[in-house]
XYZ file of C-alpha atoms in Angstrom:
347
model
C -0.148 -0.366 -0.238
C 1.598 3.340 -0.757
C 2.825 5.507 2.028
C 1.493 8.661 1.244
C 3.345 11.977 2.616
C 2.311 15.516 2.279
C 2.882 17.959 -0.665
C 6.348 19.859 -0.121
C 5.067 23.511 -0.453
C 7.343 25.135 -3.331
C 10.102 27.299 -2.071
C 13.004 29.650 -3.764
C 15.419 27.249 -5.415
C 18.624 26.835 -3.614
C 20.734 25.996 -6.953
C 20.537 22.054 -6.076
C 17.838 19.273 -6.319
C 17.534 17.795 -3.427
C 18.434 14.292 -1.302
C 17.775 10.917 -0.568
C 17.759 7.451 0.957
C 20.538 6.329 1.499
C 22.416 2.523 3.046
C 25.762 1.508 3.895
C 28.548 1.610 1.043
C 29.353 -1.591 -0.291
C 26.739 -3.502 0.946
C 23.001 -2.888 0.898
C 20.156 -3.468 3.021
C 16.863 -2.455 1.198
C 15.826 0.670 3.393
C 16.285 4.044 3.098
C 17.337 6.739 5.356
C 17.054 10.614 4.803
C 20.073 12.960 4.963
C 18.989 15.750 7.229
C 20.255 19.310 8.008
C 23.068 19.306 10.280
C 24.015 15.465 9.532
C 27.864 15.202 8.762
C 28.856 14.765 5.146
C 31.856 12.556 5.155
C 33.557 11.319 1.733
C 31.203 9.990 -0.791
C 28.243 11.209 1.222
C 25.840 13.980 -0.064
C 26.325 17.086 1.433
C 24.329 17.984 4.432
C 21.339 19.470 4.197
C 20.589 18.363 0.835
C 17.860 16.675 -0.431
C 16.365 14.260 -2.894
C 12.677 15.503 -2.271
C 13.229 18.869 -4.219
C 9.951 21.353 -3.435
C 7.847 22.162 -5.889
C 4.029 21.538 -7.108
C 4.606 18.055 -6.998
C 3.969 15.303 -4.171
C 6.784 13.239 -3.344
C 5.351 9.220 -1.943
C 7.033 6.192 -1.708
C 5.414 2.885 -3.032
C 5.647 -0.754 -2.337
C 6.366 -2.630 -5.860
C 8.422 -5.641 -6.614
C 9.606 -6.096 -3.166
C 11.206 -3.192 -2.695
C 10.017 0.939 -1.844
C 10.314 3.451 -4.486
C 10.112 6.873 -4.313
C 8.100 9.090 -6.587
C 7.245 12.761 -7.278
C 3.692 13.458 -8.781
C 1.678 15.964 -10.104
C -1.383 16.516 -12.064
C -4.467 14.621 -12.423
C -5.682 12.449 -15.560
C -4.267 9.597 -17.434
C -0.590 8.350 -16.132
C 2.369 9.188 -17.755
C 5.393 7.379 -15.683
C 8.593 8.929 -16.273
C 11.840 6.806 -15.709
C 15.344 8.598 -15.892
C 18.542 7.165 -16.825
C 22.363 7.337 -15.558
C 23.675 9.499 -13.619
C 20.524 10.986 -12.757
C 17.083 10.876 -10.821
C 13.689 11.627 -10.709
C 14.380 15.382 -11.211
C 15.744 15.166 -14.513
C 12.040 15.533 -15.498
C 11.100 18.665 -13.664
C 10.198 20.248 -16.674
C 8.229 17.393 -18.157
C 6.328 17.059 -14.876
C 4.707 20.749 -15.264
C 4.321 20.355 -18.726
C 2.129 17.143 -18.626
C 0.227 18.668 -15.439
C -0.647 21.582 -17.252
C -2.126 19.160 -20.495
C -4.090 17.309 -18.362
C -2.189 14.434 -17.078
C -1.016 12.814 -14.278
C 2.752 13.011 -13.873
C 4.917 10.805 -11.885
C 8.942 10.429 -12.019
C 10.107 7.705 -10.413
C 13.742 7.121 -8.796
C 14.749 3.459 -9.968
C 15.744 1.167 -7.683
C 19.219 1.635 -6.311
C 19.242 5.469 -6.636
C 17.438 8.645 -5.383
C 14.941 8.266 -2.675
C 14.288 4.395 -3.699
C 15.619 1.213 -2.124
C 18.920 0.339 -2.226
C 18.998 -3.381 -2.407
C 21.377 -6.432 -2.439
C 20.588 -7.795 -5.566
C 17.651 -7.295 -8.591
C 19.346 -4.795 -10.917
C 19.363 -7.013 -14.187
C 16.859 -5.850 -16.660
C 14.103 -8.460 -15.972
C 13.792 -7.524 -12.745
C 14.105 -3.786 -12.717
C 11.284 -3.760 -15.577
C 9.310 -5.771 -13.112
C 9.823 -2.856 -10.915
C 8.538 -0.272 -13.191
C 5.176 -1.938 -13.852
C 4.689 -2.977 -9.886
C 5.308 1.038 -9.386
C 2.311 1.279 -12.032
C 0.102 -1.084 -10.477
C 0.770 0.282 -6.921
C -0.380 3.886 -8.159
C -3.796 2.163 -8.810
C -3.521 2.261 -12.866
C -4.217 -0.442 -14.972
C -2.112 1.087 -17.627
C 0.252 4.046 -18.328
C 1.885 5.915 -20.841
C 5.544 5.210 -20.134
C 8.572 7.371 -21.083
C 12.135 6.540 -20.232
C 15.730 7.773 -21.357
C 18.937 6.298 -21.302
C 18.948 3.201 -19.226
C 15.489 3.924 -18.068
C 14.481 3.819 -22.069
C 16.078 0.440 -22.556
C 14.007 -0.759 -19.463
C 10.931 0.952 -21.095
C 11.599 -1.340 -24.136
C 11.864 -4.319 -21.766
C 8.668 -3.458 -19.728
C 6.753 -2.822 -23.094
C 7.701 -6.470 -23.857
C 7.416 -8.221 -20.610
C 4.314 -6.795 -19.550
C 2.145 -5.330 -22.951
C -1.073 -4.958 -21.181
C -0.008 -2.497 -18.976
C 1.601 0.242 -21.111
C -0.539 2.302 -23.242
C 1.935 3.953 -25.248
C 6.032 4.033 -24.984
C 8.458 6.936 -25.373
C 12.327 6.191 -25.742
C 14.963 8.532 -25.270
C 18.308 8.217 -26.122
C 17.902 4.254 -25.810
C 18.434 1.589 -28.828
C 16.159 -1.471 -28.287
C 18.128 -3.529 -26.402
C 18.938 -6.251 -29.330
C 20.175 -3.318 -31.078
C 22.566 -2.374 -28.461
C 23.494 -5.645 -27.993
C 24.171 -6.174 -31.790
C 26.520 -2.607 -31.674
C 28.374 -3.536 -28.544
C 29.559 -6.643 -30.296
C 30.271 -5.396 -33.739
C 30.490 -1.737 -33.873
C 33.736 -0.199 -32.689
C 32.349 3.321 -32.597
C 29.757 2.304 -30.397
C 32.129 0.099 -28.118
C 34.429 3.385 -28.055
C 31.197 5.682 -26.846
C 30.756 3.115 -24.363
C 33.985 3.820 -22.384
C 32.498 4.621 -19.485
C 30.358 1.452 -19.316
C 33.876 -1.030 -20.142
C 35.548 0.935 -17.133
C 32.319 0.027 -14.912
C 33.633 -3.458 -15.092
C 35.987 -3.561 -12.618
C 35.297 -3.968 -9.107
C 35.027 -0.931 -6.458
C 37.239 1.291 -8.627
C 34.546 2.670 -10.362
C 32.391 3.500 -7.439
C 35.274 5.690 -5.650
C 35.950 7.513 -8.479
C 32.583 8.417 -9.346
C 32.222 9.948 -5.704
C 35.918 11.425 -5.706
C 36.497 15.215 -5.505
C 32.490 15.823 -4.943
C 31.419 13.847 -7.778
C 33.788 15.674 -10.133
C 33.986 12.712 -12.554
C 30.258 12.563 -12.866
C 30.277 16.276 -14.034
C 32.543 15.830 -16.521
C 30.503 13.278 -17.868
C 27.293 15.179 -17.939
C 28.865 18.124 -19.703
C 30.759 16.203 -22.381
C 27.635 14.008 -23.287
C 25.491 17.497 -23.686
C 25.281 19.356 -27.091
C 25.428 23.210 -27.454
C 22.423 23.325 -24.961
C 24.535 22.980 -22.038
C 22.501 21.581 -18.899
C 21.604 24.135 -15.912
C 24.547 23.948 -13.716
C 22.234 23.349 -10.483
C 20.796 20.336 -12.611
C 24.905 19.365 -12.719
C 25.356 20.073 -9.027
C 22.178 17.927 -7.960
C 23.430 14.886 -10.062
C 26.590 15.358 -8.482
C 24.947 15.098 -4.616
C 23.063 12.560 -5.630
C 25.350 9.731 -6.784
C 27.541 10.646 -3.572
C 24.713 9.123 -1.293
C 26.277 6.001 0.005
C 25.706 2.951 -2.098
C 24.161 4.671 -4.844
C 27.536 4.667 -7.422
C 27.536 1.324 -6.731
C 24.172 0.408 -7.598
C 23.429 2.678 -10.525
C 26.057 0.732 -12.490
C 24.917 -2.836 -11.511
C 22.775 -3.016 -14.508
C 25.618 -1.786 -16.599
C 27.969 -4.631 -15.274
C 24.944 -7.085 -15.856
C 24.607 -5.934 -19.595
C 28.389 -6.960 -20.459
C 28.971 -9.644 -18.067
C 25.756 -11.439 -19.408
C 26.551 -11.429 -23.303
C 28.057 -14.926 -23.252
C 26.147 -16.539 -20.217
C 22.610 -18.149 -20.510
C 21.068 -15.435 -18.605
C 21.787 -12.943 -21.277
C 21.303 -14.858 -24.384
C 17.638 -16.054 -23.057
C 17.158 -12.274 -22.644
C 18.275 -11.265 -26.006
C 15.844 -13.982 -27.586
C 12.879 -12.907 -25.385
C 13.467 -9.423 -26.548
C 12.397 -10.746 -30.291
C 8.590 -10.517 -28.914
C 6.997 -7.632 -30.781
C 5.906 -4.530 -29.266
C 2.356 -3.485 -29.330
C 2.370 -0.234 -27.745
C 2.661 2.796 -30.170
C 6.348 3.678 -29.717
C 7.862 7.143 -30.168
C 11.649 7.234 -30.120
C 13.545 10.137 -29.953
C 17.278 10.496 -30.575
C 19.795 13.210 -30.075
C 21.364 13.816 -33.460
C 24.905 14.772 -31.559
C 24.479 12.343 -28.828
C 27.970 10.727 -28.040
C 27.042 8.203 -25.941
C 24.311 6.153 -28.001
C 25.198 6.702 -31.487
C 22.201 7.770 -33.915
C 22.946 4.488 -35.830
C 22.629 2.265 -32.986
C 19.474 3.591 -32.013
C 18.046 3.807 -35.921
C 15.936 0.376 -36.576
C 13.956 0.247 -33.174
C 10.724 0.063 -35.544
C 11.677 -3.263 -36.662
C 10.572 -4.725 -33.634
C 7.198 -2.554 -33.056
C 4.201 -4.156 -34.169
C 2.076 -0.934 -33.716
C 2.468 3.125 -34.825
C 6.028 3.953 -34.783
C 7.712 7.304 -35.053
C 11.621 8.306 -35.228
C 12.559 11.779 -34.084
C 16.335 12.580 -35.032
C 16.929 15.996 -32.982
C 19.173 17.887 -34.559
C 21.890 19.678 -32.290
C 20.917 17.641 -29.078
C 22.941 15.541 -27.119
C 22.321 12.624 -24.698
C 19.305 14.796 -22.934
C 16.987 16.016 -25.022
C 14.604 16.379 -22.194
C 16.797 18.995 -20.654
C 18.754 20.158 -22.976
C 15.230 21.314 -25.348
C 12.460 20.679 -22.581
C 10.020 22.900 -24.627
C 10.479 20.953 -27.977
C 10.780 17.653 -25.920
C 7.391 18.505 -24.257
C 5.595 19.140 -27.203
C 6.696 16.055 -28.960
C 5.783 13.901 -25.627
C 2.344 15.501 -24.971
C 1.319 15.546 -28.656
C 2.158 11.852 -28.725
C 0.546 10.690 -25.567
C -2.280 12.654 -26.662
C -2.918 10.603 -30.164
C -3.024 7.480 -28.024
C -4.852 8.083 -24.484
C -8.077 6.483 -25.797
């Protein structure tokens, strides 16, 4: 049953987004504890007084789903649109779309994925099948039978998977900066340019060293990734600072890169091969596929072709001059595309 919390009243922006649940570093317990003002922030810990639950027109809640507890921010009434962030972000990445969707007559909900933001950091469960069940479980915990699902990057990959595993729950699909899992697998096995673009993912395969590098010097590396992956319209400095704070919450660096470890390590294993075969199943949800032409992480030629797996209306949108974060680099253009697509498929 949802554990409702009162809406947080709007307050003047402090230049950062706000804090979250955390557990001890390295090993996780599946519980969350907030970082409160006045607490001590040691190395690899988000700054004292910083909170994931950034105030605004939205309400923050915790929901139980698929054996874990998930933090969401929601605003508006109407058909449900569930927004799923990518790496190295959390729910705050969708702040522009939350308000735009609410104003357009939708119930907009931004989710913190397992192991990130205000959601539980569990010891295991970071394979794509389980993470996709987290998403569909949250939809049901919100009291909805179906939802319009929107996912960016890692969240986009999971959205493809959710649409295959639970097709009856997905009313429409919007995938941003994310290739279909079979296309991504193929590119990581055969395309040298895509392999080079995923050099950070290759670096994640080492034990413990990546986690330490990600939180070192107040997560300076995360800031460099965000700057390098963005097109000419750079992310707001306050947003970059917020993502740097969020990755420093204990266990977040570890949990957030576990899916990438599964991605590469499973390729030759039975579970990875079985997953790739399962993803051959056609997607029956109308699908909008948005890609930044200047994305240096997920190359356009890797993303192109996702329509091959969609047995429903499919729309490909390549945005010139946009990098890896279309929803933040061009929020008005992106929101207009999203609202138009959802509006055509809400019945």
